[in-house]
Coordinates of C-alpha atoms in Angstrom, one line a residue:
Chain A
M22 CA 71.4 142.1 89.4
T23 CA 70.0 143.0 85.9
E24 CA 72.6 141.6 84.0
F25 CA 72.9 138.1 83.6
D26 CA 76.8 138.2 84.8
P27 CA 78.4 137.1 81.8
A28 CA 81.1 134.3 83.7
R29 CA 77.5 133.0 84.4
R30 CA 76.7 132.8 80.6
R31 CA 79.9 131.4 79.8
L32 CA 79.2 128.4 82.0
L33 CA 76.2 127.8 80.5
K34 CA 77.4 127.7 78.2
A35 CA 80.9 126.0 77.9
G36 CA 78.3 123.0 80.3
A37 CA 75.3 123.0 77.2
A38 CA 78.8 122.3 74.6
A39 CA 81.6 120.4 76.0
G40 CA 80.0 119.1 79.3
A41 CA 81.4 119.2 82.7
V42 CA 85.3 119.9 82.2
V43 CA 85.0 122.8 81.0
A44 CA 82.2 123.5 83.1
T45 CA 84.4 123.1 85.4
S46 CA 86.7 125.7 84.4
A47 CA 84.4 128.2 83.9
L48 CA 83.1 127.5 87.4
A49 CA 86.6 128.7 88.7
E50 CA 86.1 131.7 86.7
A51 CA 82.8 132.7 87.3
K52 CA 84.0 132.8 91.6
A53 CA 87.2 134.8 90.8
P54 CA 86.9 137.4 93.6
A55 CA 86.7 141.2 92.0
G56 CA 89.7 142.9 93.2
G57 CA 92.1 140.9 95.4
D58 CA 96.4 139.9 93.5
T59 CA 96.9 139.8 90.8
A60 CA 99.2 136.6 90.8
A61 CA 95.6 135.2 91.8
Q62 CA 93.2 136.6 89.4
A63 CA 96.1 135.4 86.9
Q64 CA 95.3 131.7 88.1
H65 CA 91.9 132.0 87.5
A66 CA 92.4 132.8 84.1
A67 CA 92.2 129.4 81.5
P68 CA 96.2 128.7 80.8
P69 CA 97.4 128.8 76.7
S70 CA 96.4 125.8 75.9
V71 CA 99.2 122.6 74.6
D72 CA 99.0 120.3 71.9
V73 CA 99.5 116.7 72.4
L74 CA 99.5 113.3 70.4
L75 CA 97.9 110.9 72.6
Q76 CA 98.0 107.4 71.1
V77 CA 95.3 105.8 72.6
N78 CA 94.4 101.7 71.0
G79 CA 96.3 102.0 68.9
S80 CA 95.8 105.4 66.9
E81 CA 97.0 109.3 67.1
H82 CA 95.0 112.5 68.4
R83 CA 96.2 114.8 68.4
I84 CA 94.1 117.6 70.7
L85 CA 94.9 120.6 71.6
V86 CA 94.3 120.4 75.4
D87 CA 94.2 122.8 78.5
P88 CA 97.2 121.8 80.8
R89 CA 95.3 120.9 83.6
I90 CA 93.2 118.6 82.1
T91 CA 93.9 114.6 83.0
L92 CA 94.4 111.8 81.5
L93 CA 90.8 110.1 81.9
D94 CA 88.7 114.4 81.3
A95 CA 91.3 113.9 78.2
L96 CA 90.3 110.2 77.1
R97 CA 86.4 110.4 78.3
E98 CA 85.3 114.2 77.2
R99 CA 87.2 114.8 74.0
L100 CA 88.2 110.8 72.4
R101 CA 85.0 110.5 73.7
L102 CA 86.1 106.7 75.1
T103 CA 83.7 106.4 78.4
G104 CA 84.7 103.1 79.7
P105 CA 87.0 104.6 82.4
K106 CA 85.4 105.5 84.2
K107 CA 85.2 108.6 87.3
G108 CA 84.3 107.1 90.0
C109 CA 86.4 109.7 93.0
D110 CA 88.7 111.8 90.5
Q111 CA 91.0 111.3 93.7
G112 CA 93.0 108.2 93.2
Q113 CA 91.7 105.5 95.9
C114 CA 88.6 103.7 93.7
G115 CA 91.1 102.4 91.0
A116 CA 87.7 102.6 88.6
C117 CA 89.8 105.0 85.7
T118 CA 92.2 102.2 85.6
V119 CA 94.4 102.8 81.5
I120 CA 97.3 100.9 80.7
V121 CA 100.6 103.2 79.8
D122 CA 103.3 101.6 78.1
G123 CA 101.8 98.6 79.6
R124 CA 101.7 99.3 82.7
R125 CA 98.0 99.2 84.4
I126 CA 97.8 103.5 86.1
L127 CA 95.1 105.6 87.4
S128 CA 94.1 107.8 84.6
C129 CA 92.4 111.0 86.6
L130 CA 96.4 111.2 88.8
T131 CA 97.5 112.5 85.6
L132 CA 98.2 115.2 83.2
A133 CA 97.4 114.8 79.1
V134 CA 100.1 116.5 78.1
M135 CA 101.8 114.2 80.9
Q136 CA 101.2 111.0 78.2
E137 CA 102.4 112.6 74.9
G138 CA 104.5 110.1 73.3
R139 CA 103.3 106.9 75.7
R140 CA 100.9 103.8 74.2
I141 CA 97.3 104.0 76.1
T142 CA 95.3 101.3 76.2
T143 CA 91.6 101.4 77.3
I144 CA 89.0 99.1 78.4
E145 CA 87.4 99.9 74.3
G146 CA 91.3 98.4 72.9
L147 CA 91.5 95.2 74.9
G148 CA 88.1 93.7 72.8
T149 CA 84.8 94.6 71.0
P150 CA 81.3 93.1 71.4
A151 CA 82.1 90.2 68.6
S152 CA 85.6 90.1 69.8
L153 CA 86.1 89.9 73.1
H154 CA 89.5 90.1 75.8
P155 CA 89.2 86.2 77.4
M156 CA 89.6 88.7 80.4
Q157 CA 86.1 89.4 79.7
S158 CA 84.8 86.6 79.1
A159 CA 86.3 85.7 82.8
F160 CA 84.1 88.1 83.7
I161 CA 80.9 87.2 82.1
R162 CA 81.0 84.1 82.8
Y163 CA 81.3 84.2 86.4
D164 CA 79.5 87.8 86.1
G165 CA 81.8 89.2 87.9
F166 CA 80.4 91.9 88.0
Q167 CA 76.5 94.0 89.6
C168 CA 75.9 97.4 88.0
G169 CA 79.1 97.6 86.0
F170 CA 81.0 100.8 86.6
C171 CA 83.7 99.5 88.0
T172 CA 84.0 96.3 85.4
P173 CA 86.2 98.2 82.6
G174 CA 88.9 99.5 85.2
Q175 CA 88.6 96.1 86.8
I176 CA 89.4 94.8 83.6
C177 CA 92.4 97.6 82.5
S178 CA 94.1 96.3 86.3
A179 CA 93.3 92.7 86.0
V180 CA 95.3 92.2 82.3
A181 CA 98.3 94.1 83.4
M182 CA 97.9 92.5 87.0
L183 CA 99.0 89.7 85.7
E184 CA 101.7 90.6 83.7
E185 CA 103.3 91.7 86.5
V186 CA 102.7 88.3 88.3
K187 CA 104.7 86.8 85.3
A188 CA 107.6 89.6 85.1
G189 CA 107.7 88.4 89.1
I190 CA 107.2 91.9 90.5
P191 CA 106.4 90.9 94.4
S192 CA 103.8 91.9 96.6
H193 CA 102.6 92.2 99.4
V194 CA 101.2 88.8 100.3
T195 CA 105.0 86.9 98.3
A196 CA 106.7 85.0 101.3
D197 CA 109.6 84.4 99.8
L198 CA 111.0 87.8 97.6
T199 CA 113.3 85.7 95.6
V200 CA 111.5 84.0 94.2
G201 CA 109.4 84.8 90.8
P202 CA 105.3 84.9 92.9
K203 CA 102.6 82.5 91.9
P204 CA 99.5 84.0 91.0
T205 CA 97.4 82.3 93.9
D206 CA 94.3 83.7 95.4
V207 CA 95.9 85.1 98.3
E208 CA 98.4 86.9 96.1
L209 CA 95.4 88.4 93.3
R210 CA 93.5 89.8 96.2
E211 CA 96.5 91.5 96.9
R212 CA 96.8 93.0 93.7
M213 CA 93.1 93.5 92.9
S214 CA 93.2 95.9 96.0
G215 CA 93.3 98.9 94.3
N216 CA 89.9 98.6 92.2
I217 CA 87.0 98.5 94.7
C218 CA 83.5 97.3 93.6
R219 CA 80.9 98.6 96.1
C220 CA 78.3 96.5 95.1
G221 CA 81.1 93.8 96.8
A222 CA 80.9 91.5 93.7
Y223 CA 84.4 90.4 94.7
S224 CA 84.2 87.3 94.7
N225 CA 83.1 86.7 91.6
I226 CA 85.7 88.6 90.4
Q227 CA 88.3 86.6 92.0
E228 CA 87.0 83.4 90.4
A229 CA 86.7 85.0 86.5
I230 CA 90.6 86.5 86.7
A231 CA 91.5 83.3 88.7
E232 CA 90.4 81.5 85.4
A233 CA 92.1 84.2 83.4
A234 CA 95.5 83.2 85.1
G235 CA 94.4 79.8 84.4
V236 CA 94.6 79.3 87.9
R237 CA 90.7 77.8 87.5
Q238 CA 89.1 75.9 84.9
Chain B
M22 CA 92.9 123.6 90.3
R23 CA 94.3 126.6 89.8
S24 CA 95.8 127.4 86.3
F25 CA 99.4 126.6 85.5
T26 CA 101.7 126.3 82.9
Y27 CA 103.7 123.8 81.8
Q28 CA 106.8 122.4 79.8
R29 CA 109.1 119.4 79.3
A30 CA 112.4 119.9 81.7
H31 CA 115.0 117.0 79.4
S32 CA 118.2 117.9 81.8
P33 CA 118.3 117.6 85.6
E34 CA 119.9 121.3 85.2
E35 CA 117.7 123.0 82.9
A36 CA 114.4 121.9 85.6
A37 CA 116.4 123.0 88.9
A38 CA 117.0 126.1 86.6
A39 CA 113.2 126.4 85.9
V40 CA 112.2 126.0 88.9
E41 CA 113.7 128.8 90.5
R42 CA 113.2 130.9 88.0
V43 CA 109.6 130.7 88.0
Q44 CA 107.4 131.5 91.1
G45 CA 105.5 129.1 92.7
A46 CA 106.8 126.5 90.3
K47 CA 107.5 123.3 91.1
F48 CA 108.0 119.8 90.1
I49 CA 105.6 117.1 88.7
A50 CA 107.0 112.7 88.2
G51 CA 104.5 110.4 89.7
G52 CA 101.9 113.2 90.1
T53 CA 99.8 110.7 92.7
N54 CA 100.0 113.4 95.2
L55 CA 100.4 116.6 93.9
L56 CA 97.4 116.4 90.7
D57 CA 95.5 115.8 94.2
L58 CA 96.8 118.1 95.9
M59 CA 96.2 120.5 92.9
K60 CA 92.3 119.4 92.5
L61 CA 91.7 120.9 96.4
Q62 CA 94.0 123.9 96.0
I63 CA 96.1 122.4 98.4
E64 CA 99.0 123.0 96.1
T65 CA 98.3 125.7 93.2
P66 CA 101.7 125.8 91.6
A67 CA 101.9 128.4 88.8
H68 CA 103.9 126.4 86.3
L69 CA 104.7 122.3 86.7
V70 CA 108.4 121.4 84.8
D71 CA 107.5 117.8 84.4
V72 CA 110.3 115.8 85.7
N73 CA 109.6 112.5 83.4
D74 CA 112.0 113.1 81.0
L75 CA 115.5 114.0 83.2
G76 CA 116.7 110.0 82.3
L77 CA 117.3 109.4 85.8
D78 CA 115.6 106.0 86.1
K79 CA 117.7 103.2 86.5
I80 CA 119.7 101.8 89.2
E81 CA 122.8 101.0 89.5
P82 CA 125.6 99.8 91.5
T83 CA 128.3 103.1 94.0
P84 CA 131.9 102.0 93.8
E85 CA 131.4 101.3 97.5
G86 CA 129.1 98.8 97.3
G87 CA 125.2 99.5 97.4
L88 CA 122.7 100.9 95.4
R89 CA 122.4 104.2 93.5
I90 CA 118.8 104.5 92.5
G91 CA 117.3 107.7 89.9
A92 CA 114.7 109.9 91.5
L93 CA 112.8 108.5 88.7
V94 CA 112.6 104.7 89.2
R95 CA 108.7 103.9 89.6
N96 CA 108.0 102.1 93.8
T97 CA 107.0 99.0 91.5
D98 CA 111.0 98.5 89.9
L99 CA 113.0 99.4 93.4
A100 CA 110.5 97.1 94.6
A101 CA 111.0 94.0 91.9
D102 CA 114.5 94.8 91.5
A103 CA 116.5 91.7 92.3
R104 CA 119.4 93.2 94.1
V105 CA 116.6 94.8 96.5
R106 CA 114.3 92.1 97.0
R107 CA 118.3 90.1 98.4
D108 CA 119.6 92.3 99.7
Y109 CA 117.3 95.4 100.4
G110 CA 114.8 93.5 101.4
V111 CA 112.5 95.7 104.1
L112 CA 112.5 98.0 101.2
T113 CA 111.3 95.3 98.9
R114 CA 108.7 94.9 102.2
A115 CA 107.6 99.0 102.8
L116 CA 107.1 99.7 99.3
V117 CA 104.9 96.9 98.3
A118 CA 102.7 97.3 101.2
G119 CA 102.8 101.0 100.6
A120 CA 99.2 101.9 98.3
S121 CA 98.1 100.2 95.3
P122 CA 99.8 99.1 92.8
Q123 CA 98.9 101.6 90.2
L124 CA 100.1 104.2 92.4
R125 CA 103.6 102.3 92.5
N126 CA 103.5 102.2 89.0
Q127 CA 103.6 106.3 88.8
A128 CA 104.1 107.2 92.2
T129 CA 108.8 107.5 91.8
T130 CA 111.7 107.3 94.3
A131 CA 111.9 110.7 94.8
G132 CA 108.2 111.2 94.8
N133 CA 107.2 108.9 98.1
L134 CA 110.3 111.1 99.9
L135 CA 108.1 114.1 99.8
Q136 CA 104.7 113.1 100.3
R137 CA 102.8 115.3 102.2
T138 CA 100.7 114.4 105.5
R139 CA 97.0 112.3 104.9
C140 CA 95.3 114.2 108.3
P141 CA 92.2 115.0 107.1
Y142 CA 92.8 119.0 108.9
F143 CA 95.4 118.9 105.7
Y144 CA 93.1 118.0 103.6
D145 CA 89.9 119.9 104.7
T146 CA 90.6 123.8 103.2
N147 CA 87.6 125.2 105.4
M148 CA 89.3 124.1 108.6
P149 CA 92.7 125.9 109.7
C150 CA 95.9 124.3 109.5
N151 CA 99.1 125.4 109.9
K152 CA 101.2 123.3 107.4
R153 CA 98.5 124.3 104.7
R154 CA 98.4 128.0 106.1
P155 CA 101.0 129.0 108.4
G156 CA 99.9 131.1 111.7
S157 CA 96.3 129.7 111.4
G158 CA 96.1 127.3 113.9
C159 CA 95.8 123.1 114.2
S160 CA 92.7 121.5 113.6
A161 CA 93.8 118.3 114.4
Q162 CA 95.0 119.1 118.9
G163 CA 91.1 119.1 119.7
G164 CA 89.7 117.0 116.7
F165 CA 90.0 113.6 115.9
T166 CA 92.8 112.1 116.4
R167 CA 92.9 108.6 115.8
H168 CA 96.2 108.3 113.0
H169 CA 97.9 111.3 114.2
A170 CA 101.7 111.4 115.8
I171 CA 103.2 110.5 119.4
V172 CA 106.4 111.8 118.8
G173 CA 108.2 114.9 118.2
T174 CA 105.1 116.6 118.1
S175 CA 104.4 120.3 118.0
E176 CA 102.1 122.6 119.6
A177 CA 101.5 123.8 115.9
C178 CA 101.2 120.7 114.5
I179 CA 100.5 116.2 115.1
A180 CA 100.7 115.3 111.1
T181 CA 102.5 112.1 110.2
H182 CA 104.3 112.0 107.2
P183 CA 102.7 108.8 105.5
S184 CA 105.5 107.4 103.5
D185 CA 106.2 103.6 104.3
M186 CA 109.2 103.2 101.5
A187 CA 111.4 105.9 103.7
V188 CA 110.7 104.7 107.2
A189 CA 113.3 101.7 104.9
M190 CA 115.2 104.2 103.1
R191 CA 115.5 105.7 107.5
V192 CA 116.6 102.3 108.5
L193 CA 118.6 101.7 105.9
D194 CA 120.5 105.3 106.8
A195 CA 119.4 106.0 103.2
K196 CA 121.5 109.2 101.2
V197 CA 119.3 111.8 99.1
E198 CA 121.5 113.4 96.2
T199 CA 120.3 116.8 94.7
L200 CA 121.1 119.2 92.4
R201 CA 120.3 122.9 93.2
S202 CA 119.5 125.2 90.5
S203 CA 123.0 126.8 90.7
G204 CA 124.1 124.1 89.5
A205 CA 125.8 122.8 92.7
R206 CA 125.4 119.5 94.5
R207 CA 124.9 117.6 98.0
T208 CA 124.2 115.0 99.5
I209 CA 121.3 115.0 102.5
P210 CA 121.7 112.0 104.8
I211 CA 117.9 110.6 105.7
A212 CA 118.2 111.3 108.8
D213 CA 118.1 114.9 108.1
F214 CA 115.6 115.0 105.0
H215 CA 112.8 114.8 107.1
R216 CA 112.4 118.0 109.6
L217 CA 109.8 117.5 112.5
P218 CA 107.1 120.2 113.1
G219 CA 108.2 122.5 116.1
N220 CA 107.0 126.1 114.8
T221 CA 107.1 126.1 110.6
P222 CA 105.2 122.8 110.1
H223 CA 105.0 123.7 106.1
V224 CA 108.4 123.2 106.1
E225 CA 108.8 120.0 105.5
N226 CA 112.7 119.3 104.4
A227 CA 116.0 119.9 103.7
L228 CA 115.0 120.9 100.2
E229 CA 115.9 124.6 98.9
S230 CA 113.4 126.3 96.8
G231 CA 114.2 125.1 92.4
E232 CA 116.6 122.1 94.5
L233 CA 115.9 118.8 92.7
I234 CA 116.2 115.0 94.2
T235 CA 118.3 113.1 91.6
A236 CA 118.8 109.9 93.6
V237 CA 118.3 108.0 96.4
T238 CA 122.0 106.1 97.2
L239 CA 121.9 103.3 99.6
P240 CA 125.2 101.4 101.7
V241 CA 126.3 97.8 101.1
P242 CA 124.7 95.8 102.5
P243 CA 123.7 95.4 105.8
G244 CA 122.9 91.9 106.0
G245 CA 120.9 90.1 108.9
R246 CA 116.8 89.8 108.7
H247 CA 115.1 92.5 107.6
F248 CA 111.0 92.6 108.2
Y249 CA 108.9 95.6 107.5
R250 CA 105.4 94.8 109.4
K251 CA 102.3 97.4 108.4
V252 CA 99.4 97.4 110.7
R253 CA 96.4 98.9 109.2
D254 CA 92.3 99.4 109.3
R255 CA 92.3 97.2 106.7
A256 CA 94.8 94.3 104.9
S257 CA 95.4 96.2 102.3
Y258 CA 95.5 99.7 100.2
A259 CA 95.6 102.4 103.7
F260 CA 97.9 104.2 105.2
A261 CA 99.9 102.9 108.7
L262 CA 98.6 103.4 112.2
V263 CA 101.9 101.9 113.2
S264 CA 105.2 100.7 111.3
V265 CA 108.2 98.8 112.4
A266 CA 110.9 99.0 109.9
A267 CA 113.8 96.6 111.2
I268 CA 117.2 94.8 110.0
V269 CA 118.2 92.3 112.5
Q270 CA 120.8 90.1 112.5
P271 CA 121.8 86.9 113.9
D272 CA 122.9 87.9 117.7
G273 CA 119.8 89.4 118.3
S274 CA 121.5 93.7 117.2
G275 CA 120.3 95.7 114.2
H276 CA 118.5 98.5 113.4
V277 CA 114.7 99.2 113.3
A278 CA 112.0 102.5 112.3
L279 CA 109.0 103.5 112.9
G280 CA 106.2 104.8 110.9
G281 CA 102.8 105.9 111.8
V282 CA 104.0 108.3 114.8
A283 CA 105.7 110.9 113.9
H284 CA 106.4 113.7 111.7
R285 CA 109.0 111.6 110.0
P286 CA 110.0 107.9 110.1
W287 CA 111.5 108.1 113.9
R288 CA 114.2 106.1 114.4
M289 CA 116.5 107.0 117.2
E290 CA 120.1 104.8 118.0
A291 CA 119.6 104.6 121.8
A292 CA 117.6 102.6 120.9
E293 CA 118.6 99.6 119.0
S294 CA 121.7 99.1 122.1
E295 CA 117.6 98.0 123.8
M296 CA 117.2 95.1 121.1
R297 CA 118.4 92.5 123.0
Q298 CA 116.6 93.0 126.0
G299 CA 113.8 92.6 124.0
A300 CA 110.6 95.4 122.4
K301 CA 109.8 96.8 125.6
S302 CA 113.1 98.2 126.3
V303 CA 113.1 99.5 123.5
A304 CA 109.7 101.0 123.5
A305 CA 111.2 102.7 126.3
V306 CA 113.4 104.7 124.6
L307 CA 111.4 105.4 121.3
L308 CA 108.5 106.4 122.7
A309 CA 109.4 108.4 125.9
E310 CA 108.7 111.4 125.5
A311 CA 105.7 110.1 123.5
R312 CA 102.4 112.4 123.7
T313 CA 99.1 111.0 123.5
T314 CA 95.8 112.4 123.1
Q315 CA 92.6 110.1 124.0
H316 CA 92.4 108.6 120.4
N317 CA 96.0 107.7 118.6
A318 CA 97.2 106.0 123.4
F319 CA 96.5 102.8 121.5
K320 CA 99.6 103.0 119.3
V321 CA 101.7 103.1 122.3
P322 CA 101.4 99.2 123.4
L323 CA 100.8 98.6 119.9
V324 CA 104.2 100.0 119.4
E325 CA 105.5 97.4 121.6
R326 CA 103.3 94.6 120.6
T327 CA 104.6 95.1 116.6
L328 CA 108.2 95.3 117.6
A329 CA 107.6 91.9 120.2
S330 CA 105.4 90.1 117.2
V331 CA 109.3 91.0 114.5
F332 CA 112.1 90.5 116.9
A333 CA 110.1 87.3 117.8
E334 CA 110.1 86.5 114.0
A335 CA 113.5 87.0 114.1
K336 CA 114.1 84.8 116.4
G337 CA 112.3 81.7 114.6

């Protein structure tokens, strides 16, 4: 091959300019077969971008996005909010947990275009280095991490989790469904089971959350 | 992910018509299963119709004394509803046994019913799978089958349905209300909603193209004690190896359904007439036609023991 494949060139340019998200779609384009059915080819072409207004940490951001972009990728790659982490990107690890309209969700399993008009809070919106959220202080005090990769997701999850307990939402370990749950150790553990820590810092995470919940001094 | 166009629908009629109009279109609600499958290009919709703004997010009493659960009610909200906790405890128990809190905050009632199997061969696009590519073969058979079905299977497919909620809906005799793109509405009993694999494992339910689930209804509260016992490889956040949904009346009669053993929630009314004879008799009817592999044969005694555990607790 004497001529540099233009799709490949686009890939390199995109990768250098804008990071992994754009590179992924360019890669899909580069892999598209030369022949084949037109419907499949049409699906490889870049779709029209969609204008979306995201409300994140109290600020509004109007961005043009490919409809395929997940909320996680929009936060990280477009708004440069790199607190939410891409761990598994398939809803199994909890590292991408953010709070939307008061509820913790996985930002890797929702599209940015689906979140227009909703209030999104990431770890960056919970506290600042100068003014930490009480849950952040508790994680530091109890050393609730080792490598720190899962920590933003753990903290967002824990903050919203305590609101779920207050709202009376039952869990798998709630013995009596007719009375409100209490933030006991067994409840906190079950309710944090969607956040995986590969370092295994669970015991300290548990202590930090228990203190923030007011069940430990 | 393959590219697609996106639209947000504002009425059930608009949504159903939009999906029928565009070839390869799909509804998206919570997205927790669909987006995962789209990333792997197992699902490749050309157009997504976002149904989150349809106003189908309420739980209301029915004139008959039951409940109508809007299709978009999130799993968390359904589990937490005071009427559900009080009168349909098996449903709350099943919901909170499933997935993680974050996923339950996103996942919807209708979407939960429409979950696709977690068979690893369905997920591995390098392997033949009759469900993913009809006619290509079943890689599970002869493969690693510890999680697979033991009843209702076919030569074409031995996948299980992954939902916990659906097992509770089955034991509660729920009904699925839908809207077709023609504007016609119909009600599908949950027993007729999910299909066995047969020769067409890619056809998983009774819905037609463009048909939108609008609600799931529950009959009058059945009374009795409610149980959902899920046996899995870890204490939380794992799919069932075996699960038992049961409603047991004071005289020992009642209803039972199983999860983790078939392509749909597994209930046989004939087994329920054996409930006062005990777990062995009930399991014998439920699993009379079981076809196991060396990896999943353990599910047969596990079903019986899980039933025994539930019945013992019901007596105690």
